[in-house]
XYZ file of C-alpha atoms in Angstrom:
748
model
C 48.759 -70.226 105.210
C 48.169 -66.790 103.622
C 50.759 -65.231 105.957
C 53.304 -68.047 105.509
C 53.588 -67.948 101.686
C 54.783 -64.315 101.435
C 57.392 -64.980 104.094
C 58.703 -68.047 102.243
C 58.793 -66.106 98.978
C 60.664 -63.207 100.561
C 63.236 -65.563 102.125
C 63.843 -67.271 98.793
C 64.353 -64.000 96.956
C 66.673 -62.703 99.678
C 68.835 -65.834 99.395
C 69.002 -65.368 95.634
C 70.023 -61.726 95.963
C 72.781 -62.656 98.410
C 73.954 -65.423 96.035
C 74.293 -63.001 93.081
C 75.908 -60.387 95.406
C 73.670 -57.456 94.431
C 71.956 -54.693 96.332
C 68.290 -55.622 96.241
C 65.608 -53.013 96.646
C 62.248 -53.716 98.228
C 58.827 -53.090 96.746
C 55.672 -53.337 98.791
C 52.460 -54.567 97.169
C 49.058 -55.722 98.304
C 47.935 -59.258 97.492
C 44.450 -60.051 98.727
C 44.810 -57.471 101.516
C 48.126 -58.924 102.707
C 51.255 -56.722 102.687
C 53.815 -58.440 100.488
C 57.488 -57.500 100.068
C 59.281 -58.438 96.843
C 62.998 -58.151 96.138
C 64.098 -57.114 92.665
C 66.577 -59.518 91.108
C 69.692 -58.324 89.269
C 69.938 -57.992 85.524
C 71.035 -61.567 84.645
C 71.377 -62.593 81.013
C 68.698 -65.070 80.016
C 67.837 -67.019 76.853
C 64.110 -66.945 77.320
C 62.259 -64.434 75.189
C 59.441 -64.265 77.712
C 61.696 -62.887 80.469
C 60.608 -59.530 81.932
C 62.560 -56.352 81.150
C 65.317 -55.552 83.618
C 64.586 -53.084 86.371
C 66.321 -49.702 85.933
C 68.202 -48.782 89.103
C 68.754 -45.039 89.748
C 72.389 -44.055 89.415
C 74.107 -41.595 91.809
C 77.042 -39.629 90.464
C 79.903 -37.960 92.291
C 80.122 -34.207 91.686
C 83.891 -34.241 92.124
C 84.911 -36.986 89.666
C 81.598 -37.818 87.860
C 81.775 -41.500 88.812
C 78.410 -43.340 89.001
C 77.208 -45.610 91.808
C 74.046 -47.709 92.258
C 73.252 -46.417 95.768
C 73.819 -43.441 98.025
C 75.778 -45.581 100.483
C 78.171 -46.593 97.751
C 78.552 -42.958 96.718
C 79.338 -41.872 100.301
C 81.906 -44.670 100.690
C 83.593 -43.453 97.529
C 83.677 -39.805 98.720
C 85.181 -40.791 102.068
C 87.788 -42.997 100.458
C 88.761 -40.952 97.422
C 88.180 -37.328 98.281
C 88.668 -36.887 102.035
C 92.392 -36.228 101.853
C 92.318 -34.544 98.472
C 92.149 -30.856 97.680
C 88.750 -29.268 98.303
C 87.139 -26.491 96.337
C 86.783 -22.987 97.726
C 83.067 -23.532 98.233
C 83.714 -26.515 100.507
C 86.080 -24.543 102.731
C 83.339 -22.048 103.687
C 82.226 -22.421 107.269
C 79.565 -20.809 109.437
C 81.267 -18.548 111.992
C 80.232 -15.959 114.599
C 81.637 -12.731 116.013
C 80.260 -10.639 118.894
C 80.725 -6.859 119.135
C 80.381 -4.671 122.217
C 79.359 -1.156 121.193
C 78.484 2.180 122.749
C 76.434 4.982 121.230
C 74.725 8.250 122.064
C 72.805 10.929 120.209
C 74.935 13.857 119.078
C 72.020 15.947 117.870
C 68.257 15.973 118.068
C 66.452 13.702 115.611
C 62.803 13.085 114.774
C 62.309 11.002 117.920
C 60.366 8.221 116.216
C 63.189 5.707 115.708
C 65.229 4.605 118.751
C 68.965 5.215 118.680
C 69.564 1.473 118.974
C 67.808 0.781 115.661
C 69.705 3.554 113.882
C 72.990 2.121 115.135
C 72.006 -1.406 114.139
C 71.271 -0.319 110.593
C 74.691 1.363 110.292
C 76.473 -1.709 111.631
C 74.729 -4.078 109.251
C 75.624 -1.817 106.353
C 79.330 -1.891 107.228
C 79.536 -5.505 108.396
C 79.707 -7.413 105.113
C 82.424 -5.251 103.568
C 84.439 -5.325 106.802
C 84.240 -9.132 106.924
C 85.409 -9.311 103.333
C 88.381 -7.072 104.109
C 89.286 -8.934 107.314
C 89.057 -12.435 105.826
C 90.482 -11.595 102.413
C 87.740 -13.636 100.748
C 85.747 -12.603 97.711
C 82.459 -14.112 98.837
C 81.184 -13.486 102.364
C 77.563 -14.083 103.296
C 76.091 -12.517 106.444
C 73.496 -14.972 107.732
C 72.139 -12.880 110.601
C 72.987 -9.832 112.659
C 71.103 -9.513 115.949
C 71.284 -6.733 118.525
C 70.426 -7.107 122.193
C 68.462 -3.856 122.439
C 66.482 -4.200 119.183
C 63.414 -6.452 119.129
C 63.403 -8.097 115.708
C 62.605 -11.618 116.890
C 60.864 -10.537 120.079
C 57.584 -8.741 120.680
C 57.471 -5.062 119.737
C 56.800 -4.167 123.377
C 60.385 -5.172 124.207
C 62.090 -2.656 121.926
C 64.351 -0.090 123.538
C 62.691 3.308 123.810
C 63.784 6.539 122.156
C 66.345 8.690 123.966
C 68.376 5.861 125.522
C 72.145 5.713 125.066
C 74.312 2.635 125.589
C 77.745 1.817 126.934
C 77.589 -1.956 126.527
C 75.155 -3.022 123.823
C 75.959 -6.315 122.082
C 75.710 -7.282 118.412
C 76.314 -10.895 117.301
C 76.907 -11.566 113.599
C 76.713 -15.040 112.055
C 78.352 -15.292 108.635
C 79.733 -17.735 106.085
C 83.323 -17.282 104.990
C 86.479 -19.344 104.484
C 87.468 -20.925 107.760
C 89.841 -18.854 109.856
C 92.679 -20.881 111.318
C 92.981 -20.916 115.095
C 96.343 -19.173 115.005
C 94.915 -16.408 112.765
C 91.830 -15.524 114.839
C 93.501 -12.709 116.751
C 94.735 -11.038 113.572
C 91.358 -11.514 111.911
C 89.597 -9.751 114.814
C 92.058 -6.867 114.749
C 91.525 -6.381 111.011
C 87.761 -6.689 111.433
C 87.613 -4.127 114.227
C 89.741 -1.690 112.210
C 87.668 -2.223 109.059
C 84.435 -1.632 110.975
C 85.794 1.587 112.465
C 86.958 2.825 109.057
C 83.600 2.022 107.455
C 81.711 3.983 110.125
C 84.021 6.998 110.322
C 82.189 9.062 107.765
C 79.518 11.605 108.513
C 76.124 10.257 109.501
C 72.876 12.138 109.102
C 71.166 10.112 111.829
C 72.912 12.114 114.552
C 74.042 9.087 116.581
C 77.714 8.493 117.425
C 78.859 4.841 117.519
C 82.009 3.397 119.045
C 83.180 -0.218 118.825
C 84.622 -1.317 122.163
C 85.538 -4.966 121.596
C 85.192 -7.934 119.229
C 85.021 -11.576 120.383
C 85.366 -14.736 118.294
C 82.656 -17.217 119.298
C 83.010 -21.017 119.273
C 81.935 -22.454 115.901
C 80.120 -25.463 117.365
C 77.100 -23.376 118.387
C 75.428 -20.280 116.958
C 74.515 -17.591 119.480
C 71.836 -14.952 119.061
C 72.082 -11.523 120.672
C 68.340 -11.291 121.373
C 67.352 -14.823 122.346
C 70.510 -15.773 124.254
C 70.729 -12.600 126.349
C 69.543 -13.603 129.816
C 69.935 -10.287 131.629
C 69.940 -6.665 130.502
C 71.459 -3.942 132.702
C 70.434 -0.275 132.613
C 71.434 2.708 134.729
C 69.603 5.967 135.433
C 71.380 9.109 136.690
C 69.048 10.666 139.272
C 70.047 14.018 140.857
C 70.119 13.966 144.649
C 68.315 17.310 144.566
C 65.136 15.380 143.715
C 65.190 13.702 147.146
C 63.937 15.217 150.400
C 66.765 17.331 151.862
C 68.763 16.571 148.727
C 70.947 19.659 149.102
C 72.098 18.483 152.526
C 72.976 15.098 151.078
C 75.077 16.726 148.352
C 76.987 18.792 150.894
C 77.528 15.723 153.068
C 78.931 13.713 150.137
C 81.109 16.538 148.824
C 82.601 17.700 152.098
C 86.247 16.960 152.860
C 87.832 18.788 149.919
C 88.083 15.632 147.812
C 86.939 17.321 144.588
C 89.244 18.062 141.699
C 88.942 21.006 139.394
C 87.254 20.446 136.047
C 83.997 19.227 134.646
C 84.628 15.490 134.505
C 82.317 13.221 136.510
C 83.912 11.462 139.459
C 82.621 8.537 141.452
C 81.954 9.637 145.019
C 81.957 7.062 147.807
C 79.801 7.285 150.882
C 81.155 9.432 153.659
C 82.278 7.773 156.873
C 79.843 9.768 159.003
C 76.112 9.180 159.082
C 73.990 10.997 156.473
C 72.066 14.056 157.627
C 68.697 12.503 156.704
C 67.140 9.147 155.891
C 66.285 9.949 152.271
C 68.872 7.539 150.867
C 67.575 4.737 153.059
C 63.995 5.391 151.966
C 65.048 5.479 148.318
C 66.785 2.111 148.613
C 63.715 0.577 150.251
C 61.418 2.039 147.605
C 63.530 0.655 144.762
C 63.557 -2.819 146.275
C 59.756 -2.842 146.355
C 59.796 -3.104 142.561
C 62.042 -6.193 142.463
C 60.684 -9.606 141.584
C 60.366 -11.948 144.507
C 62.412 -15.135 144.702
C 59.935 -17.977 144.860
C 61.252 -20.382 147.507
C 61.328 -24.106 147.005
C 59.209 -26.498 149.026
C 61.838 -27.113 151.691
C 62.339 -23.395 152.338
C 58.601 -22.762 152.500
C 58.135 -25.508 155.068
C 61.025 -24.195 157.160
C 59.526 -20.714 157.153
C 56.127 -22.039 158.149
C 57.628 -24.038 161.009
C 59.427 -20.887 162.129
C 56.039 -19.223 162.569
C 54.406 -16.182 161.076
C 56.748 -13.887 162.999
C 59.669 -15.374 161.111
C 62.017 -16.355 163.920
C 64.267 -18.012 161.333
C 66.182 -16.392 158.512
C 64.021 -17.983 155.814
C 61.086 -15.635 156.222
C 63.264 -12.598 156.748
C 65.293 -12.997 153.557
C 62.658 -14.301 151.153
C 59.618 -12.370 150.029
C 56.729 -14.752 149.537
C 54.788 -13.618 146.466
C 51.108 -12.942 146.924
C 49.281 -15.769 145.193
C 45.928 -14.117 144.614
C 42.858 -16.178 143.942
C 42.871 -15.043 140.322
C 46.567 -15.287 139.489
C 49.190 -17.991 139.651
C 52.839 -17.193 140.209
C 54.689 -17.196 136.887
C 58.306 -18.288 136.802
C 61.097 -17.395 134.378
C 61.756 -20.764 132.729
C 64.187 -19.347 130.120
C 66.986 -18.987 132.670
C 68.669 -21.274 135.166
C 69.898 -21.230 138.749
C 68.746 -18.441 141.043
C 67.477 -16.405 138.080
C 64.995 -19.141 137.201
C 63.383 -18.802 140.639
C 62.393 -15.192 140.066
C 58.735 -14.318 139.768
C 57.455 -12.729 136.570
C 55.229 -9.702 137.101
C 52.871 -7.746 134.886
C 54.429 -4.409 133.906
C 51.568 -3.227 131.672
C 51.012 -0.135 133.830
C 54.680 0.842 133.415
C 54.733 0.496 129.611
C 54.370 3.266 127.079
C 50.633 4.120 126.829
C 51.010 4.452 123.053
C 51.420 0.677 122.880
C 47.781 0.304 123.967
C 46.609 -3.282 123.465
C 50.111 -4.535 122.699
C 50.962 -3.855 126.357
C 47.860 -5.558 127.726
C 48.339 -7.869 130.745
C 46.876 -10.622 128.585
C 50.027 -10.359 126.438
C 52.908 -12.492 127.709
C 55.700 -10.015 126.751
C 54.677 -7.563 129.504
C 55.279 -10.240 132.154
C 58.911 -9.574 132.993
C 61.416 -10.226 135.775
C 63.175 -7.364 137.548
C 66.177 -9.047 139.183
C 67.678 -6.002 140.821
C 66.643 -2.400 141.426
C 69.330 -0.758 143.547
C 71.472 2.314 144.042
C 74.920 1.639 142.575
C 76.952 4.636 143.733
C 77.241 8.374 143.115
C 78.772 10.579 140.444
C 79.694 14.270 140.890
C 80.361 16.864 138.229
C 80.635 20.666 138.147
C 78.030 22.404 136.011
C 79.367 24.912 133.516
C 76.400 27.290 133.728
C 76.817 28.130 137.418
C 80.021 26.301 138.472
C 77.948 24.426 141.073
C 78.719 20.833 141.992
C 75.973 18.362 141.208
C 75.815 14.851 142.635
C 73.674 12.187 141.007
C 72.806 8.720 142.243
C 73.482 5.882 139.804
C 70.386 3.669 139.906
C 70.934 0.235 138.404
C 68.234 -2.073 137.038
C 68.794 -5.685 136.028
C 66.130 -7.816 134.386
C 65.407 -10.391 131.734
C 63.883 -7.661 129.567
C 62.155 -4.296 129.832
C 59.126 -2.726 128.188
C 59.477 0.858 126.902
C 59.410 3.546 129.677
C 59.385 0.831 132.396
C 62.612 1.953 134.077
C 61.767 5.643 134.038
C 58.368 4.917 135.574
C 59.983 2.786 138.277
C 62.308 5.690 139.112
C 59.447 8.204 139.331
C 57.257 5.842 141.353
C 60.070 5.054 143.808
C 60.743 8.780 144.135
C 57.083 9.380 144.960
C 57.210 6.689 147.641
C 60.420 8.197 149.069
C 58.714 11.587 149.442
C 55.583 10.007 150.884
C 53.445 11.212 147.988
C 52.576 7.627 146.980
C 51.794 4.636 149.242
C 54.351 1.882 149.715
C 52.082 -0.733 148.130
C 51.861 1.172 144.841
C 54.111 -1.367 143.081
C 52.043 -4.334 144.290
C 48.832 -2.720 143.076
C 50.253 -1.517 139.752
C 51.603 -5.025 139.020
C 48.195 -6.665 139.386
C 46.874 -7.948 136.080
C 43.331 -6.850 136.926
C 44.293 -3.214 137.606
C 44.788 -0.406 135.101
C 46.684 2.365 136.901
C 48.493 5.501 135.858
C 52.177 5.632 136.811
C 54.472 8.695 136.800
C 57.427 8.855 134.448
C 60.855 10.382 135.106
C 62.462 12.811 132.628
C 63.988 11.398 129.464
C 67.697 11.572 128.591
C 69.181 10.172 131.827
C 68.925 6.461 130.978
C 71.550 4.300 129.258
C 72.249 0.619 128.709
C 75.204 -0.421 130.834
C 75.709 -4.111 129.946
C 74.156 -7.322 128.644
C 74.688 -10.745 130.230
C 74.819 -14.121 128.474
C 74.785 -16.686 131.269
C 74.284 -19.708 129.007
C 77.407 -18.746 127.076
C 79.287 -18.669 130.367
C 77.912 -22.082 131.257
C 79.065 -23.482 127.894
C 82.543 -21.919 127.841
C 83.311 -21.193 131.505
C 83.931 -17.484 130.887
C 81.973 -14.301 130.316
C 81.234 -13.208 126.765
C 83.912 -10.503 126.573
C 86.587 -12.286 128.569
C 89.224 -14.904 127.856
C 90.927 -15.724 124.584
C 90.047 -14.699 121.033
C 89.139 -11.202 122.227
C 90.313 -7.879 120.805
C 89.542 -4.670 122.677
C 89.779 -1.140 121.410
C 92.943 0.594 122.589
C 91.343 4.007 122.993
C 87.980 3.007 124.509
C 87.400 0.347 127.163
C 84.032 -0.593 128.606
C 84.569 1.475 131.749
C 85.732 4.440 129.703
C 82.623 4.189 127.537
C 80.438 4.282 130.684
C 82.221 7.397 131.926
C 81.885 9.036 128.517
C 78.133 8.370 128.429
C 77.746 9.748 131.958
C 79.674 12.900 130.996
C 77.502 13.550 127.965
C 74.263 12.941 129.885
C 75.215 15.282 132.721
C 76.415 18.008 130.359
C 73.253 17.773 128.271
C 71.109 18.089 131.409
C 73.151 20.940 132.917
C 71.305 23.650 131.000
C 68.878 26.235 132.309
C 66.003 24.896 130.230
C 66.558 21.292 131.357
C 66.888 22.264 135.013
C 63.702 24.323 134.817
C 61.769 21.504 133.110
C 62.843 18.981 135.746
C 61.863 21.327 138.578
C 58.428 21.788 137.025
C 58.063 18.035 136.607
C 58.928 17.407 140.268
C 56.408 20.030 141.373
C 53.706 18.551 139.128
C 54.426 15.080 140.503
C 53.786 16.321 144.031
C 50.725 18.490 143.433
C 48.891 16.861 140.526
C 50.089 13.433 139.405
C 50.575 11.751 142.793
C 47.153 12.830 144.222
C 45.437 11.589 141.058
C 47.192 8.237 141.338
C 46.312 7.943 145.033
C 42.629 8.327 144.184
C 42.842 5.492 141.665
C 44.778 3.339 144.129
C 42.031 3.784 146.739
C 39.489 2.668 144.150
C 41.612 -0.372 143.222
C 41.918 -1.343 146.900
C 38.126 -1.140 147.122
C 37.945 -3.758 144.355
C 37.252 -1.057 141.806
C 33.961 -0.110 143.433
C 33.174 3.589 143.887
C 32.037 4.569 147.361
C 28.654 5.737 146.074
C 27.950 2.544 144.106
C 25.226 1.412 146.500
C 23.409 4.745 146.267
C 23.872 5.168 142.546
C 20.933 4.204 140.328
C 21.544 2.844 136.852
C 19.476 3.512 133.787
C 19.002 -0.245 133.568
C 16.484 -0.124 136.466
C 13.940 1.345 134.051
C 11.962 -1.029 131.820
C 14.227 -2.152 128.965
C 13.420 -1.216 125.367
C 11.105 -3.649 123.634
C 13.798 -4.751 121.191
C 15.698 -6.412 124.074
C 12.721 -8.266 125.627
C 13.101 -11.613 123.845
C 16.880 -11.903 124.382
C 16.656 -10.869 128.040
C 13.863 -13.387 128.725
C 15.864 -16.226 127.163
C 19.004 -15.290 129.117
C 17.115 -15.234 132.417
C 15.507 -18.613 131.702
C 18.965 -20.192 131.160
C 20.231 -18.775 134.463
C 17.119 -19.910 136.361
C 17.474 -23.443 134.988
C 21.161 -23.592 135.958
C 22.106 -24.538 132.392
C 24.625 -21.765 131.761
C 27.667 -23.370 130.016
C 31.100 -23.371 131.548
C 33.706 -20.771 130.619
C 36.727 -21.735 128.522
C 40.159 -21.743 130.144
C 41.462 -18.930 127.927
C 38.534 -16.647 128.719
C 38.657 -17.509 132.421
C 42.113 -15.929 132.557
C 40.613 -12.487 131.882
C 37.547 -12.831 134.134
C 37.725 -11.945 137.792
C 35.153 -13.581 140.038
C 34.005 -11.352 142.885
C 32.568 -12.666 146.122
C 29.737 -10.198 145.671
C 28.771 -11.684 142.287
C 27.053 -14.949 141.564
C 29.629 -17.676 141.062
C 27.433 -20.767 141.327
C 28.031 -23.375 138.639
C 25.545 -22.976 135.799
C 24.487 -19.457 136.736
C 27.394 -17.269 135.547
C 30.249 -17.208 133.065
C 30.846 -16.618 129.367
C 30.356 -18.614 126.189
C 30.460 -17.934 122.443
C 27.922 -18.577 119.712
C 28.318 -18.460 115.922
C 26.058 -16.710 113.447
C 24.166 -19.465 111.575
C 23.463 -17.128 108.655
C 27.149 -16.983 107.651
C 27.853 -19.614 104.979
C 31.361 -20.339 106.247
C 30.014 -21.064 109.713
C 27.082 -23.144 108.476
C 29.496 -25.421 106.609
C 31.742 -25.797 109.648
C 31.497 -28.938 111.741
C 33.038 -27.236 114.784
C 30.103 -25.188 116.019
C 30.279 -24.283 119.718
C 28.010 -25.965 122.237
C 25.959 -22.790 122.643
C 24.561 -23.150 119.109
C 23.337 -26.646 119.887
C 22.023 -25.971 123.394
C 20.279 -22.656 122.755
C 19.151 -22.372 119.108
C 16.391 -19.883 119.949
C 18.836 -17.659 121.837
C 21.265 -17.735 118.893
C 18.528 -16.633 116.518
C 17.327 -13.869 118.847
C 20.827 -12.457 119.506
C 21.764 -12.007 115.853
C 18.309 -10.599 115.074
C 18.962 -8.079 117.852
C 22.254 -7.081 116.200
C 20.454 -6.532 112.899
C 17.935 -4.295 114.654
C 20.604 -2.307 116.502
C 22.605 -1.774 113.328
C 19.721 0.343 112.019
C 20.243 2.830 114.872
C 22.899 5.460 115.478
C 25.573 3.702 117.543
C 28.275 5.485 119.487
C 31.802 4.550 118.479
C 34.984 4.865 120.540
C 38.284 5.521 118.822
C 41.485 3.619 119.525
C 42.108 5.829 122.595
C 38.672 5.090 124.037
C 37.143 8.532 123.360
C 33.783 8.880 121.621
C 34.227 9.963 118.036
C 32.785 13.356 117.117
C 30.572 11.984 114.350
C 29.280 8.476 113.810
C 28.663 7.368 110.260
C 25.137 5.994 109.837
C 25.164 5.593 106.044
C 27.156 2.356 106.208
C 25.191 -0.414 107.873
C 27.121 -2.629 110.290
C 27.703 -5.985 108.570
C 26.534 -9.129 110.380
C 29.084 -10.407 112.866
C 30.440 -13.931 112.763
C 30.289 -14.506 116.517
C 28.892 -13.175 119.755
C 30.212 -13.568 123.304
C 27.391 -14.033 125.812
C 28.346 -13.022 129.360
C 26.539 -13.314 132.654
C 27.884 -11.648 135.811
C 31.395 -11.633 134.319
C 33.800 -8.882 135.332
C 36.611 -8.747 132.776
C 40.126 -7.624 133.637
C 42.170 -5.411 131.256
C 42.773 -7.339 128.031
C 42.582 -7.226 124.249
C 40.618 -9.649 122.122
C 42.437 -12.409 120.280
C 42.241 -12.980 116.555
C 42.183 -10.544 113.649
C 39.093 -8.866 112.297
C 37.979 -10.247 108.939
C 36.886 -6.989 107.318
C 35.285 -5.757 110.546
C 37.660 -4.271 113.114
C 34.960 -2.912 115.420
C 33.288 -4.991 118.109
C 29.883 -3.966 119.442
C 28.866 -4.422 123.080
C 25.615 -3.805 124.944
C 24.564 -4.451 128.549
C 21.284 -5.996 129.691
C 19.682 -6.627 133.069
C 19.140 -4.695 136.260
C 22.458 -3.595 137.689
C 24.346 -0.612 139.055
C 27.801 0.300 137.725
C 29.271 -2.174 135.250
C 30.580 0.358 132.730
C 33.070 -0.777 130.107
C 36.409 1.036 130.207
C 38.318 1.445 126.936
C 41.892 2.699 127.378
C 40.926 4.373 130.652
C 37.720 6.012 129.344
C 34.503 4.753 130.990
C 31.320 4.148 128.941
C 27.864 3.161 130.186
C 26.481 0.353 128.008
C 23.171 -0.394 129.785
C 20.905 -0.808 126.756
C 23.292 1.586 124.978
C 25.359 -0.177 122.271
C 28.980 0.890 121.838
C 31.399 0.056 119.049
C 35.122 -0.125 119.846
C 38.313 -1.728 118.559
C 38.627 -4.722 120.848
C 41.691 -6.021 119.019
C 43.795 -2.891 119.591
C 42.342 -1.109 122.646
C 42.587 -2.437 126.180
C 39.167 -2.759 127.771
C 37.714 -4.098 130.999
C 34.617 -4.011 133.226
C 33.952 -1.714 136.166
C 32.534 -3.149 139.402
C 28.774 -3.489 139.580
C 25.871 -4.685 141.701
C 22.899 -6.713 140.511
C 22.061 -8.836 137.493
C 24.275 -8.018 134.514
C 24.352 -9.588 131.061
C 26.459 -8.344 128.172
C 26.601 -9.256 124.492
C 29.723 -8.656 122.411
C 29.431 -9.106 118.654
C 32.731 -9.582 116.848
C 34.258 -11.139 113.732
C 37.524 -13.062 114.161
C 39.493 -14.448 111.274
C 38.110 -17.667 109.809
C 41.269 -18.908 108.111
C 39.853 -22.302 107.168
C 36.815 -20.860 105.435
C 38.068 -17.747 103.682
C 37.049 -19.237 100.343
C 33.438 -19.401 101.489
C 33.178 -15.714 102.409
């Protein structure tokens, strides 16, 4: 009965509202716990003095004619009927529109070397863009919404920015702006005026020392906004490598230049392969070495089954043409899900060892941006040019690299590594080892100044429109500089800049150092990595931890051993498991190894939190003992490593280490190169100490090894890459740290 009465009342009121032909509005109320809906009746004249006051209905007014309406629907009907065909104001004619520019640039003089040429060019373009749009459209008000550049990482990770010293012959800038709508028949004229206005605005002298040339402008469809960074699916770079760097390179140059096909002058010319066989196999070895760096195409299930049925020898074509990626026990194959078709089947690899070392923790393998796809690493022809200093002909190989993105110095390190493999100075599996997430390996780097961006691909734009970005209609190209001409101009400037006595001498010294110093040092580290990071004398090496531990560690060590003996060691979180490598030589039985975190109960913000980890509940005595140990150690002189991993000359003992918020408790856990997550809340330094009886097990911070057996060490775990060396025996480690407690900042 209680449910029936509200329904009857609502039906009666609805009938009344329909009878008086008004728009009723609904009010929800609670009557004895039952949801009740009441319809407001219209303002009807009554003679009763006890009648309630009429309900005030909100009025909606039209901004064009100031007419009032009782509802939004009525207002919209009025706008569609009365103002659709009428004259609109200037503000209403403004539309969001997009234009793409293809540009080339190169350094004309030396600059400070801290800001990449791409960023300097982007700043100049943005400064000239708004005025040029105003001139081209003839409008007074033009608003630039965004201006993105393919080679500049503004909305990507900093590790994906283009490095210093790189020119470009096909960089892309996409500008989204608001301006009066350009009619379809006026687009071509608008682009011509825009291109001319941009050129005029950038003609003046520039103190940055970078020359910019606008190659083409393309009007983009207005139904979708494109972004130069996010929508670029493939970036193309080329490196000009002299053939003299190869074994028997002089013979190869003579073989390519024979036949009298050279013209006088100092302009680079593309040289095609000679009809006869080359005098040596250096080119073949170089091609094979470059392909070793490419990302494997992960086959689908049908192809994998066909290859397996064909046998391990690969009697079918499936196994011959497809490289099956090595799915190690610690790593899963990562795919490139941001692309489609064959590009989406490429395997992402860790390029942390090929990144600029100055990036440190930002280029850690635990950071997703260093996992990139190298689609193609090939030799794309030859270019010959006569040097002015000695009138000698020089032939360079054009090495082309295509990928979804590149970390700084990645391409130059690929070139140097492939060159080392070609000479036989480095093993053929150097790329496979250097791309392992659990390996920190030095890689050689080729000389700067020979790399340039050749093109940028937008495959999703082609899928939407059926044409490439700078093809088809609504395109205006510069009359005095095409894309191919810009490539040739960049090649000319690179070869002329490198054809000096000082540059030739520096490159000869680099090649000699690569053979005699760098490559042997890398080979030693590769042998260690193949041996699972274990030195050959690990079994015979005695650790300081074999001696009786200091008394201050006795209580913590006894509690840790009792947890292991009882098999009650908690499981490791998924995130932390990604940076721990389980070795067959180490204990991996459930409940006897792993890593867990505990919180400091003496911190007010943590005491008030209801999300304490399980370790605090399971092991209260261990929690108390661990943070008492930190308080005791903070009274001592503790070694501190700087951001590069080197021990600082002097350690300040006047300032006592504040209590940490958390502590990571590890048992037989070998960590791979990584950086800690979170931000330090007033304490940027973590402190680590090793306990137990073990051999090896040093912590490595940015390549510098430190023994921590009962020897505390402070280091910046948020900025410096760090990992664990191989070890034998029983090894515990405690890492005190203070992440950001965003939810409890008011309690600190």
